[in-house]
Amino acid sequence: MANLTREVMGITFKNPVVIPSGPGGFGLEMEKDVLSKIGAFTIKSVTLEPKEGNPSPRLVDAGYGLINSIGLQNPGIKTFLNTIYPKLLPFPTKLFFSIAGNSPCEFREMAAVLNGVEGFDLLVLNLSCPNVEDANTLLGANPESVAEILKQVKTVFTTRPVTVKLPPEIPDFPSVIRACENNGADGLVLFNCITGARFDIETGKPFLKRTYGGYSGPAVKPIYLRKIHLARQLTKLPIIGMGGAYKWDDIFEYLLAGAELVGFGLRTMVDPLEVAELPEKAQSWLCKHGFADLTDYLLKTRKGELK
Amino acid sequence: MFKSKIKWIKKSENEALILIALDGTFGSLPGQFFMLKSGDFPVTPRPFSVYFEDEIRGETLFLLKPRGLLTEEALSWQIGHELKLKGPLGNPIPVIEGANLVAGGSGYAPLHFYGSKYGYKNFYLGTTSKEEADFLNNLPNLKITCGPLVVTERFFQDNNEGAVIACGPTPMLQHLSEQYHGGSVYVSIEERMACGTGMCEGCAVKLKSGEIKFVCKDGPLFDGKEVDWQWLT
């Protein structure tokens, strides 16, 4: 079988398939055997204080995508580390720890705790949750906030790579990218959900209690591929691409757009077993088309660009 | 998800309800549900309670109400149409000796399965049309209301006592939970969900204690008197 191994940020991934933060929860409901077949799993974002999340309805379907409004429900970092996290370890594949906060201080406080916590491989700073009323939604779109949070986190968190998860709606994208590069980000997670809404024509009301939510699924794929491609022109930082990836061939398409790893969010909710089968399907395709491995494929298909 | 084909399909005269039988039994118990999906669209599967599991004929039945992308497509499904399933999910309804059952519309599905398997004291069903009432009138002594007299009013008029298990629209479940004092009220809550297993945290229910629970993994059955209805509606 063709090798899908990827070396990114000093970490060896068995394949580029990643479960992003959110759709897989804390990983407790997923079988270890399933998790062992993917490159990495991201823990649903944890905050400094507990959050009960948004009132129902939290979901509305839109055919080729889903709008969610969960609102970062989590027990807070202290309870999470004491009660849930130990149950996850040892984790059967690479583990990403995602944190969300309202201010540089909150991020620093959590990062300081996590610096000495073993068992995960990479830190994700979620600066882009579309479903909370506080500051988190806007942090990732503001270069000054991004810079300050990174500075604070990098001061106290030195044991593993730090990545920044950005929203797809950023007025001045080049400035945010520069803020990441200049303040020590090791990689980018591109992107969180785009915001969306739906209304019930019978009741006249929005379907979601909070009206707006994060829209994800195959419908947004071309929009995200373009944005990832744009980001690749702006930076050499490794990119974990996500948003719209659903089928096995999307692994290749997101890598061609400029990502190093690819997140499959909605597909995880539909069926984690199907996500676990994606790498094997990609391997079969590579073999059938005469490529020795993923690197060989990327070298041959992008030979003009990579020099 | 795994695949199964439709063995037979029946529709109410006004096409407001569809009953489908899928090939195979999967060890379902009353109250449990499956996530169902047809082809690639819509992408997200939908939850449906098991209407009946027929071990002798080797089929699993679901009741669908055409009102969304998947259920409206279901009007054109034929015998042999292939569906994808995930389940059985959720917790079974515990057996409560001599429970009253109250169902609204397609909320009849889990209670039909429960009533067929374990029996009941009184079974009330509320429908929105005579055609639906005729279509679902298939258990002994069903007390069916159709039209303006809502099923909960009929239930209260009969001065019932003892436990009640209910499934239907949220306002109906809330009304029963708040107004019934003759015994416990257990409600099977319907809420939108994406994964059906507790990961996505979409189907949240808040209890009066402040605790957040999920319909898929903690329910679908909850003690109606413990639910924070203001948060849910």
Coordinates of C-alpha atoms in Angstrom, one line a residue:
Chain A
M1 CA 0.0 0.0 0.0
A2 CA 1.1 3.5 -0.8
N3 CA 2.6 5.4 2.2
L4 CA 0.5 8.4 3.3
T5 CA 2.9 9.5 6.1
R6 CA 3.3 13.2 6.6
E7 CA 6.0 15.1 8.5
V8 CA 4.4 18.4 9.7
M9 CA 5.7 20.7 12.5
G10 CA 8.1 18.0 13.6
I11 CA 5.4 15.4 14.1
T12 CA 5.0 12.2 12.0
F13 CA 1.4 11.6 11.0
K14 CA 0.5 8.2 9.6
N15 CA -1.8 10.0 7.1
P16 CA -3.2 13.5 6.5
V17 CA -6.7 12.8 7.8
V18 CA -7.6 14.8 10.9
I19 CA -10.8 15.0 12.9
P20 CA -11.2 18.7 13.7
S21 CA -12.3 20.2 17.0
G22 CA -16.0 19.7 17.7
P23 CA -17.6 17.0 15.6
G24 CA -15.9 14.2 17.5
G25 CA -16.5 15.6 21.0
F26 CA -13.9 14.7 23.5
G27 CA -13.3 11.4 21.6
L28 CA -15.0 9.3 24.3
E29 CA -17.7 8.0 22.0
M30 CA -15.2 6.8 19.3
E31 CA -13.6 3.4 19.3
K32 CA -9.9 3.3 19.7
D33 CA -9.6 1.1 16.6
V34 CA -11.3 3.8 14.5
L35 CA -9.1 6.5 15.9
S36 CA -5.9 4.5 15.3
K37 CA -6.6 4.6 11.5
I38 CA -6.5 8.4 11.2
G39 CA -3.7 10.9 11.4
A40 CA -4.9 13.0 14.3
F41 CA -7.9 13.8 16.5
T42 CA -8.7 17.2 17.9
I43 CA -10.4 17.5 21.3
K44 CA -13.5 19.7 21.3
S45 CA -12.4 23.2 22.5
V46 CA -12.0 23.7 26.2
T47 CA -12.4 27.0 28.0
L48 CA -11.0 28.3 31.3
E49 CA -14.4 28.3 33.0
P50 CA -17.3 25.8 32.3
K51 CA -19.7 26.7 29.6
E52 CA -23.2 25.2 29.3
G53 CA -23.5 26.0 25.6
N54 CA -26.4 27.4 23.7
P55 CA -30.1 26.5 24.2
S56 CA -31.7 24.2 21.7
P57 CA -32.3 24.0 18.8
R58 CA -28.6 23.9 18.2
L59 CA -28.6 22.4 14.7
V60 CA -30.3 23.0 11.4
D61 CA -29.7 21.1 8.3
A62 CA -29.2 22.8 4.9
G63 CA -28.9 19.8 2.6
Y64 CA -25.3 19.8 1.5
G65 CA -24.2 21.2 4.9
L66 CA -25.2 21.7 8.5
I67 CA -25.5 24.8 10.6
N68 CA -24.5 24.3 14.2
S69 CA -24.8 26.5 17.3
I70 CA -23.3 24.4 20.1
G71 CA -21.6 27.3 21.9
L72 CA -18.5 25.7 23.2
Q73 CA -20.2 23.5 25.8
N74 CA -17.5 22.1 28.0
P75 CA -16.8 21.5 31.7
G76 CA -13.9 24.0 31.9
I77 CA -10.2 23.1 31.7
K78 CA -9.7 22.1 35.3
T79 CA -12.6 19.5 35.4
F80 CA -11.7 18.4 31.9
L81 CA -8.1 17.6 32.8
N82 CA -9.1 15.9 36.1
T83 CA -12.1 13.8 34.9
I84 CA -12.2 13.3 31.1
Y85 CA -8.7 13.7 29.8
P86 CA -7.2 10.7 31.8
K87 CA -9.8 8.4 30.2
L88 CA -8.5 9.3 26.7
L89 CA -4.9 8.3 27.4
P90 CA -2.9 6.6 26.0
F91 CA -4.4 8.0 22.8
P92 CA -4.3 5.7 19.7
T93 CA -3.2 8.5 17.3
K94 CA -1.8 12.0 17.4
L95 CA -3.8 14.2 19.7
F96 CA -4.5 17.9 19.3
F97 CA -5.6 20.0 22.3
S98 CA -7.9 22.9 21.4
I99 CA -8.5 25.8 23.7
A100 CA -10.8 28.8 23.4
G101 CA -10.9 32.0 25.4
N102 CA -12.0 35.6 25.6
S103 CA -8.7 37.3 26.2
P104 CA -4.9 36.9 26.0
C105 CA -4.9 36.3 29.8
E106 CA -7.3 33.4 29.6
F107 CA -5.3 31.8 26.8
R108 CA -2.1 32.3 28.7
E109 CA -3.5 30.8 31.9
M110 CA -4.7 27.6 30.1
A111 CA -1.5 27.3 28.0
A112 CA 0.6 27.5 31.2
V113 CA -1.3 24.6 32.7
L114 CA -1.1 22.6 29.5
N115 CA 2.7 23.1 29.1
G116 CA 3.3 20.4 31.7
V117 CA 0.4 18.1 30.7
E118 CA 1.5 15.0 28.8
G119 CA -0.4 12.9 26.2
F120 CA -1.1 15.4 23.5
D121 CA 1.0 16.5 20.5
L122 CA -0.1 19.9 19.5
L123 CA -1.9 22.9 20.8
V124 CA -4.7 24.6 18.8
L125 CA -5.8 28.2 19.8
N126 CA -9.4 28.4 18.7
L127 CA -9.7 32.1 17.9
S128 CA -12.8 31.7 15.8
C129 CA -15.8 30.0 17.4
P130 CA -18.8 31.4 15.6
N131 CA -21.3 30.5 18.3
V132 CA -20.5 32.4 21.4
E133 CA -21.5 35.9 22.4
D134 CA -18.2 36.9 23.9
A135 CA -15.0 38.0 22.3
N136 CA -13.9 34.7 20.9
T137 CA -15.8 35.0 17.7
L138 CA -13.8 38.1 16.6
L139 CA -10.4 37.4 18.0
G140 CA -9.0 35.6 15.0
A141 CA -10.0 38.3 12.6
N142 CA -8.0 41.0 14.4
P143 CA -4.2 41.0 13.8
E144 CA -3.5 42.8 17.1
S145 CA -5.5 40.2 19.1
V146 CA -3.9 37.3 17.3
A147 CA -0.4 38.8 17.9
E148 CA -1.1 39.4 21.6
I149 CA -2.6 35.9 22.3
L150 CA 0.3 34.2 20.5
K151 CA 2.9 36.3 22.5
Q152 CA 1.3 35.4 25.8
V153 CA 0.9 31.7 24.9
K154 CA 4.4 31.2 23.5
T155 CA 5.9 32.7 26.6
V156 CA 4.4 29.9 28.8
F157 CA 3.9 27.1 26.3
T158 CA 7.2 25.7 25.0
T159 CA 6.9 22.0 24.9
R160 CA 4.9 21.5 21.7
P161 CA 3.9 23.3 18.5
V162 CA 1.2 26.0 18.7
T163 CA -1.3 26.4 15.9
V164 CA -4.0 29.1 15.4
K165 CA -7.5 28.3 14.2
L166 CA -8.8 31.3 12.2
P167 CA -12.3 32.2 11.0
P168 CA -13.0 32.2 7.2
E169 CA -14.3 35.8 7.4
I170 CA -11.3 38.1 7.9
P171 CA -11.2 41.6 6.5
D172 CA -7.4 41.9 6.4
F173 CA -6.2 38.3 5.9
P174 CA -2.5 39.2 5.1
S175 CA -2.2 41.1 8.3
V176 CA -3.5 38.2 10.4
I177 CA -1.2 35.8 8.6
R178 CA 1.8 38.2 9.4
A179 CA 0.7 38.4 13.0
C180 CA 0.8 34.6 13.2
E181 CA 4.2 34.4 11.5
N182 CA 5.8 37.2 13.5
N183 CA 4.6 35.9 16.9
G184 CA 5.7 32.3 16.8
A185 CA 2.8 30.3 15.4
D186 CA 4.0 27.0 14.2
G187 CA 1.0 26.3 12.0
L188 CA -2.4 27.5 10.9
V189 CA -5.8 25.7 11.2
L190 CA -7.8 27.0 8.2
F191 CA -10.7 27.5 8.8
N192 CA -13.4 27.4 11.4
C193 CA -17.1 27.4 10.1
I194 CA -18.5 30.2 8.0
T195 CA -21.6 31.8 9.6
G196 CA -25.0 30.9 8.3
A197 CA -28.7 31.1 9.1
R198 CA -32.0 29.5 8.1
F199 CA -35.6 30.5 8.8
D200 CA -38.8 28.5 9.2
I201 CA -41.4 29.8 6.6
E202 CA -44.3 28.4 8.7
T203 CA -43.4 30.0 12.1
G204 CA -41.5 32.9 10.7
K205 CA -38.7 32.3 13.2
P206 CA -35.1 31.3 12.7
F207 CA -34.5 27.6 13.1
L208 CA -31.6 28.1 15.6
K209 CA -32.3 29.7 19.0
R210 CA -29.4 32.0 18.5
T211 CA -30.4 32.7 14.8
Y212 CA -26.8 32.3 13.4
G213 CA -24.5 29.3 13.5
G214 CA -21.4 27.8 11.9
Y215 CA -22.1 26.3 8.5
S216 CA -20.0 23.4 7.4
G217 CA -20.2 20.5 4.9
P218 CA -19.5 19.8 1.2
A219 CA -21.4 22.9 0.1
V220 CA -18.6 25.2 1.3
K221 CA -15.7 23.2 -0.2
P222 CA -14.8 25.4 -3.2
I223 CA -14.9 28.5 -1.0
Y224 CA -12.5 27.0 1.5
L225 CA -10.2 25.5 -1.2
R226 CA -9.8 29.0 -2.6
K227 CA -9.1 30.5 0.9
I228 CA -6.6 27.8 1.7
H229 CA -4.9 28.4 -1.7
L230 CA -4.8 32.1 -1.0
A231 CA -3.3 31.5 2.4
R232 CA -0.6 29.3 0.8
Q233 CA 0.4 32.2 -1.4
L234 CA 0.9 34.3 1.7
T235 CA 2.8 32.0 4.0
K236 CA 5.0 29.0 4.3
L237 CA 3.5 28.0 7.7
P238 CA 2.1 24.5 7.7
I239 CA -1.7 24.5 7.1
I240 CA -4.2 22.1 8.5
G241 CA -7.0 22.6 5.9
M242 CA -10.7 22.0 6.7
G243 CA -14.2 23.1 5.8
G244 CA -16.0 21.1 3.1
A245 CA -13.8 18.1 2.9
Y246 CA -16.0 15.0 2.8
K247 CA -14.8 12.3 0.4
W248 CA -11.5 10.4 0.1
D249 CA -10.4 12.4 -2.9
D250 CA -10.8 15.6 -1.0
I251 CA -7.5 14.5 0.8
F252 CA -5.7 15.2 -2.5
E253 CA -7.7 18.3 -3.4
Y254 CA -7.0 20.1 -0.1
L255 CA -3.3 19.1 -0.3
L256 CA -3.1 20.5 -3.8
A257 CA -4.7 23.7 -2.6
G258 CA -1.8 24.0 -0.1
A259 CA -2.8 22.2 3.1
E260 CA -0.5 19.6 4.8
L261 CA -3.2 17.9 6.7
V262 CA -7.0 17.7 6.1
G263 CA -9.8 17.9 8.5
F264 CA -13.1 16.0 8.0
G265 CA -15.7 17.5 10.3
L266 CA -19.2 16.8 9.1
R267 CA -18.2 13.3 7.9
T268 CA -17.2 12.5 11.4
M269 CA -20.7 13.3 12.6
V270 CA -22.2 11.2 9.9
D271 CA -20.0 8.2 10.7
P272 CA -16.5 8.1 12.2
L273 CA -16.1 4.6 10.7
E274 CA -16.3 6.2 7.2
V275 CA -13.6 8.8 8.1
A276 CA -11.4 5.9 9.3
E277 CA -11.8 4.3 5.8
L278 CA -10.7 7.4 3.9
P279 CA -6.9 6.9 4.1
E280 CA -7.2 3.3 2.7
K281 CA -9.3 4.6 -0.2
A282 CA -6.7 7.3 -0.9
Q283 CA -4.0 4.6 -0.8
S284 CA -5.8 2.4 -3.3
W285 CA -6.2 5.3 -5.7
L286 CA -2.5 6.2 -5.5
C287 CA -1.5 2.5 -6.2
K288 CA -3.9 2.3 -9.1
H289 CA -2.4 5.4 -10.6
G290 CA 1.2 4.3 -10.1
F291 CA 2.3 6.6 -7.4
A292 CA 4.7 5.2 -4.8
D293 CA 3.4 7.3 -2.0
L294 CA 1.8 10.6 -1.2
T295 CA 5.0 12.6 -1.5
D296 CA 5.6 11.0 -4.9
Y297 CA 2.1 12.1 -5.9
L298 CA 2.6 15.7 -4.7
L299 CA 6.0 16.0 -6.3
K300 CA 4.8 14.8 -9.7
T301 CA 1.5 16.8 -9.7
R302 CA 3.0 20.0 -8.3
K303 CA 6.5 19.7 -9.8
G304 CA 6.3 23.2 -11.2
E305 CA 5.4 24.9 -7.9
L306 CA 7.6 23.1 -5.4
K307 CA 11.1 24.0 -6.6
Chain B
M1 CA -23.4 3.1 8.7
F2 CA -24.7 -0.1 7.2
K3 CA -27.1 -0.6 4.3
S4 CA -30.6 -2.1 4.1
K5 CA -33.3 -2.1 1.4
I6 CA -37.0 -1.3 1.7
K7 CA -39.1 -4.4 1.7
W8 CA -42.4 -2.7 1.6
I9 CA -43.8 0.8 1.8
K10 CA -47.3 2.2 2.8
K11 CA -48.6 5.7 2.7
S12 CA -51.6 7.3 4.3
E13 CA -54.3 8.3 1.8
N14 CA -53.3 12.0 2.1
E15 CA -49.6 11.1 2.0
A16 CA -49.0 12.7 5.4
L17 CA -47.4 9.6 6.8
I18 CA -45.2 6.9 5.3
L19 CA -44.5 3.5 6.9
I20 CA -41.4 1.7 5.6
A21 CA -40.2 -1.8 6.4
L22 CA -36.4 -2.3 6.1
D23 CA -35.0 -5.7 5.4
G24 CA -33.5 -7.2 8.6
T25 CA -33.7 -6.9 12.4
F26 CA -31.0 -5.3 14.4
G27 CA -31.8 -6.0 18.0
S28 CA -33.8 -2.8 18.6
L29 CA -35.9 -2.2 21.7
P30 CA -38.8 0.2 22.1
G31 CA -37.6 3.8 22.4
Q32 CA -34.4 3.3 20.5
F33 CA -33.8 5.0 17.2
F34 CA -31.7 4.9 14.0
M35 CA -30.0 7.6 12.0
L36 CA -31.2 7.1 8.4
K37 CA -29.7 8.4 5.2
S38 CA -30.6 8.0 1.5
G39 CA -27.8 8.3 -1.0
D40 CA -25.5 11.4 -0.7
F41 CA -28.2 14.0 -0.1
P42 CA -29.0 15.3 2.4
V43 CA -25.5 14.8 3.8
T44 CA -26.6 14.6 7.5
P45 CA -28.6 11.6 8.5
R46 CA -31.9 12.0 10.4
P47 CA -33.0 10.2 13.6
F48 CA -36.1 8.0 13.5
S49 CA -37.6 5.9 16.3
V50 CA -38.2 2.3 15.5
Y51 CA -41.9 1.7 14.9
F52 CA -41.7 -2.0 15.2
E53 CA -39.1 -4.8 14.9
D54 CA -40.7 -7.9 13.4
E55 CA -38.4 -10.8 14.2
I56 CA -40.6 -13.4 12.4
R57 CA -40.7 -11.5 9.1
G58 CA -37.2 -10.2 9.6
E59 CA -38.0 -6.5 9.1
T60 CA -37.6 -3.2 11.0
L61 CA -40.3 -0.6 10.5
F62 CA -40.1 3.2 10.6
L63 CA -42.8 5.9 10.5
L64 CA -41.9 9.0 8.5
K65 CA -43.8 12.3 8.2
P66 CA -42.9 14.2 5.0
R67 CA -41.7 17.6 6.2
G68 CA -38.0 17.9 5.3
L69 CA -35.5 17.0 2.7
L70 CA -35.2 13.3 3.5
T71 CA -38.8 12.6 4.4
E72 CA -40.2 14.4 1.3
E73 CA -37.9 12.4 -0.9
A74 CA -39.3 9.3 0.9
L75 CA -42.6 9.9 -0.9
S76 CA -40.9 8.7 -4.1
W77 CA -39.1 5.7 -2.6
Q78 CA -39.9 2.3 -4.0
I79 CA -39.5 -1.3 -2.9
G80 CA -35.8 -2.2 -3.1
H81 CA -34.6 1.4 -2.4
E82 CA -31.4 1.3 -0.4
L83 CA -31.0 3.3 2.8
K84 CA -28.0 3.7 5.1
L85 CA -28.5 3.2 8.8
K86 CA -26.7 3.7 12.1
G87 CA -28.2 2.1 15.2
P88 CA -30.0 1.1 17.3
L89 CA -29.1 4.2 19.3
G90 CA -30.4 5.7 22.5
N91 CA -31.7 4.0 25.6
P92 CA -34.8 1.7 25.5
I93 CA -37.9 2.8 27.3
P94 CA -38.0 0.9 30.6
V95 CA -40.9 -1.4 31.1
I96 CA -43.5 0.3 33.3
E97 CA -46.3 -2.0 34.3
G98 CA -49.7 -0.5 33.3
A99 CA -48.4 2.8 31.9
N100 CA -50.6 5.1 29.9
L101 CA -49.3 6.1 26.5
V102 CA -49.8 9.5 24.9
A103 CA -48.6 10.0 21.3
G104 CA -48.8 13.0 19.0
G105 CA -48.4 12.5 15.2
S106 CA -45.2 10.6 14.2
G107 CA -44.5 10.4 18.0
Y108 CA -46.7 7.3 17.7
A109 CA -43.7 5.3 16.4
P110 CA -41.8 4.5 19.7
L111 CA -45.0 4.1 21.6
H112 CA -46.4 1.8 19.0
F113 CA -43.4 -0.4 19.4
Y114 CA -43.6 -0.2 23.2
G115 CA -47.3 -0.8 23.3
S116 CA -47.1 -3.8 20.9
K117 CA -44.4 -5.4 23.0
Y118 CA -45.3 -4.6 26.6
G119 CA -49.0 -3.6 26.5
Y120 CA -50.6 -0.5 28.1
K121 CA -53.4 0.8 30.3
N122 CA -54.8 3.5 28.0
F123 CA -53.3 4.6 24.7
Y124 CA -54.1 8.1 23.4
L125 CA -53.1 9.2 19.9
G126 CA -53.5 12.7 18.5
T127 CA -53.4 13.2 14.7
T128 CA -54.0 16.2 12.4
S129 CA -56.3 14.4 9.9
K130 CA -58.8 11.5 9.6
E131 CA -56.5 9.9 7.1
E132 CA -53.6 9.8 9.6
A133 CA -56.0 8.5 12.2
D134 CA -57.2 5.7 9.9
F135 CA -53.6 4.9 8.9
L136 CA -52.3 4.5 12.5
N137 CA -55.4 2.8 14.1
N138 CA -53.8 -0.6 14.4
L139 CA -53.6 -1.3 18.2
P140 CA -56.5 -2.4 20.5
N141 CA -58.6 0.3 22.1
L142 CA -56.6 3.3 20.7
K143 CA -58.3 6.5 21.8
I144 CA -57.7 8.8 18.8
T145 CA -58.3 12.5 18.7
C146 CA -58.3 14.2 15.4
G147 CA -58.5 17.9 14.8
P148 CA -59.1 20.6 17.4
L149 CA -59.4 18.5 20.5
V150 CA -55.8 18.0 21.4
V151 CA -54.7 14.6 22.7
T152 CA -53.7 15.9 26.1
E153 CA -57.1 17.4 26.8
R154 CA -58.7 14.1 26.0
F155 CA -56.2 12.4 28.3
F156 CA -57.1 14.8 31.1
Q157 CA -60.9 14.4 30.5
D158 CA -60.6 10.7 31.3
N159 CA -59.2 11.4 34.8
N160 CA -56.3 9.0 34.3
E161 CA -54.0 7.8 37.0
G162 CA -50.6 6.2 37.0
A163 CA -47.5 6.7 35.0
V164 CA -47.6 8.1 31.5
I165 CA -45.1 7.8 28.7
A166 CA -45.5 10.4 26.0
C167 CA -43.9 11.2 22.6
G168 CA -44.9 14.0 20.3
P169 CA -44.4 17.8 19.7
T170 CA -42.5 19.6 22.5
P171 CA -45.4 21.8 23.6
M172 CA -47.5 18.6 24.1
L173 CA -44.8 17.1 26.2
Q174 CA -44.4 20.3 28.2
H175 CA -48.2 20.6 28.8
L176 CA -48.4 17.0 30.0
S177 CA -45.4 17.3 32.3
E178 CA -46.6 20.5 33.9
Q179 CA -50.3 19.7 34.2
Y180 CA -50.5 16.0 35.0
H181 CA -50.4 15.1 38.7
G182 CA -51.8 11.6 38.6
G183 CA -48.3 10.0 38.4
S184 CA -44.9 10.1 36.8
V185 CA -44.6 11.6 33.3
Y186 CA -41.9 10.2 31.0
V187 CA -41.3 12.1 27.8
S188 CA -39.5 10.9 24.7
I189 CA -38.0 14.1 23.4
E190 CA -37.5 14.8 19.7
E191 CA -34.6 17.1 18.9
R192 CA -32.4 17.7 15.8
M193 CA -29.2 15.7 15.9
A194 CA -26.3 15.0 13.6
C195 CA -24.3 12.1 15.0
G196 CA -26.8 10.3 17.3
T197 CA -24.0 9.1 19.6
G198 CA -23.2 12.1 21.9
M199 CA -20.2 13.6 20.1
C200 CA -21.7 16.6 18.3
E201 CA -23.8 17.8 21.3
G202 CA -26.5 19.1 19.1
C203 CA -29.5 17.6 20.8
A204 CA -29.2 19.3 24.2
V205 CA -31.8 19.2 26.9
K206 CA -31.4 21.2 30.1
L207 CA -32.7 19.8 33.4
K208 CA -34.1 21.9 36.2
S209 CA -31.0 20.9 38.2
G210 CA -29.0 22.9 35.6
E211 CA -27.4 19.8 34.1
I212 CA -27.2 19.5 30.3
K213 CA -28.2 16.1 28.9
F214 CA -28.4 14.8 25.3
V215 CA -31.4 13.2 23.7
C216 CA -29.2 10.7 21.8
K217 CA -27.1 9.2 24.6
D218 CA -29.0 10.2 27.8
G219 CA -32.5 9.8 26.4
P220 CA -34.6 9.9 24.3
L221 CA -36.7 9.3 27.5
F222 CA -36.6 11.9 30.3
D223 CA -38.6 12.5 33.4
G224 CA -40.9 15.3 32.2
K225 CA -40.9 17.0 35.6
E226 CA -37.1 17.3 35.6
V227 CA -36.9 19.0 32.2
D228 CA -36.3 22.8 32.0
W229 CA -39.0 23.4 29.4
Q230 CA -38.3 27.2 29.1
W231 CA -34.7 26.4 27.9
L232 CA -36.0 23.9 25.3
T233 CA -38.8 25.9 23.7

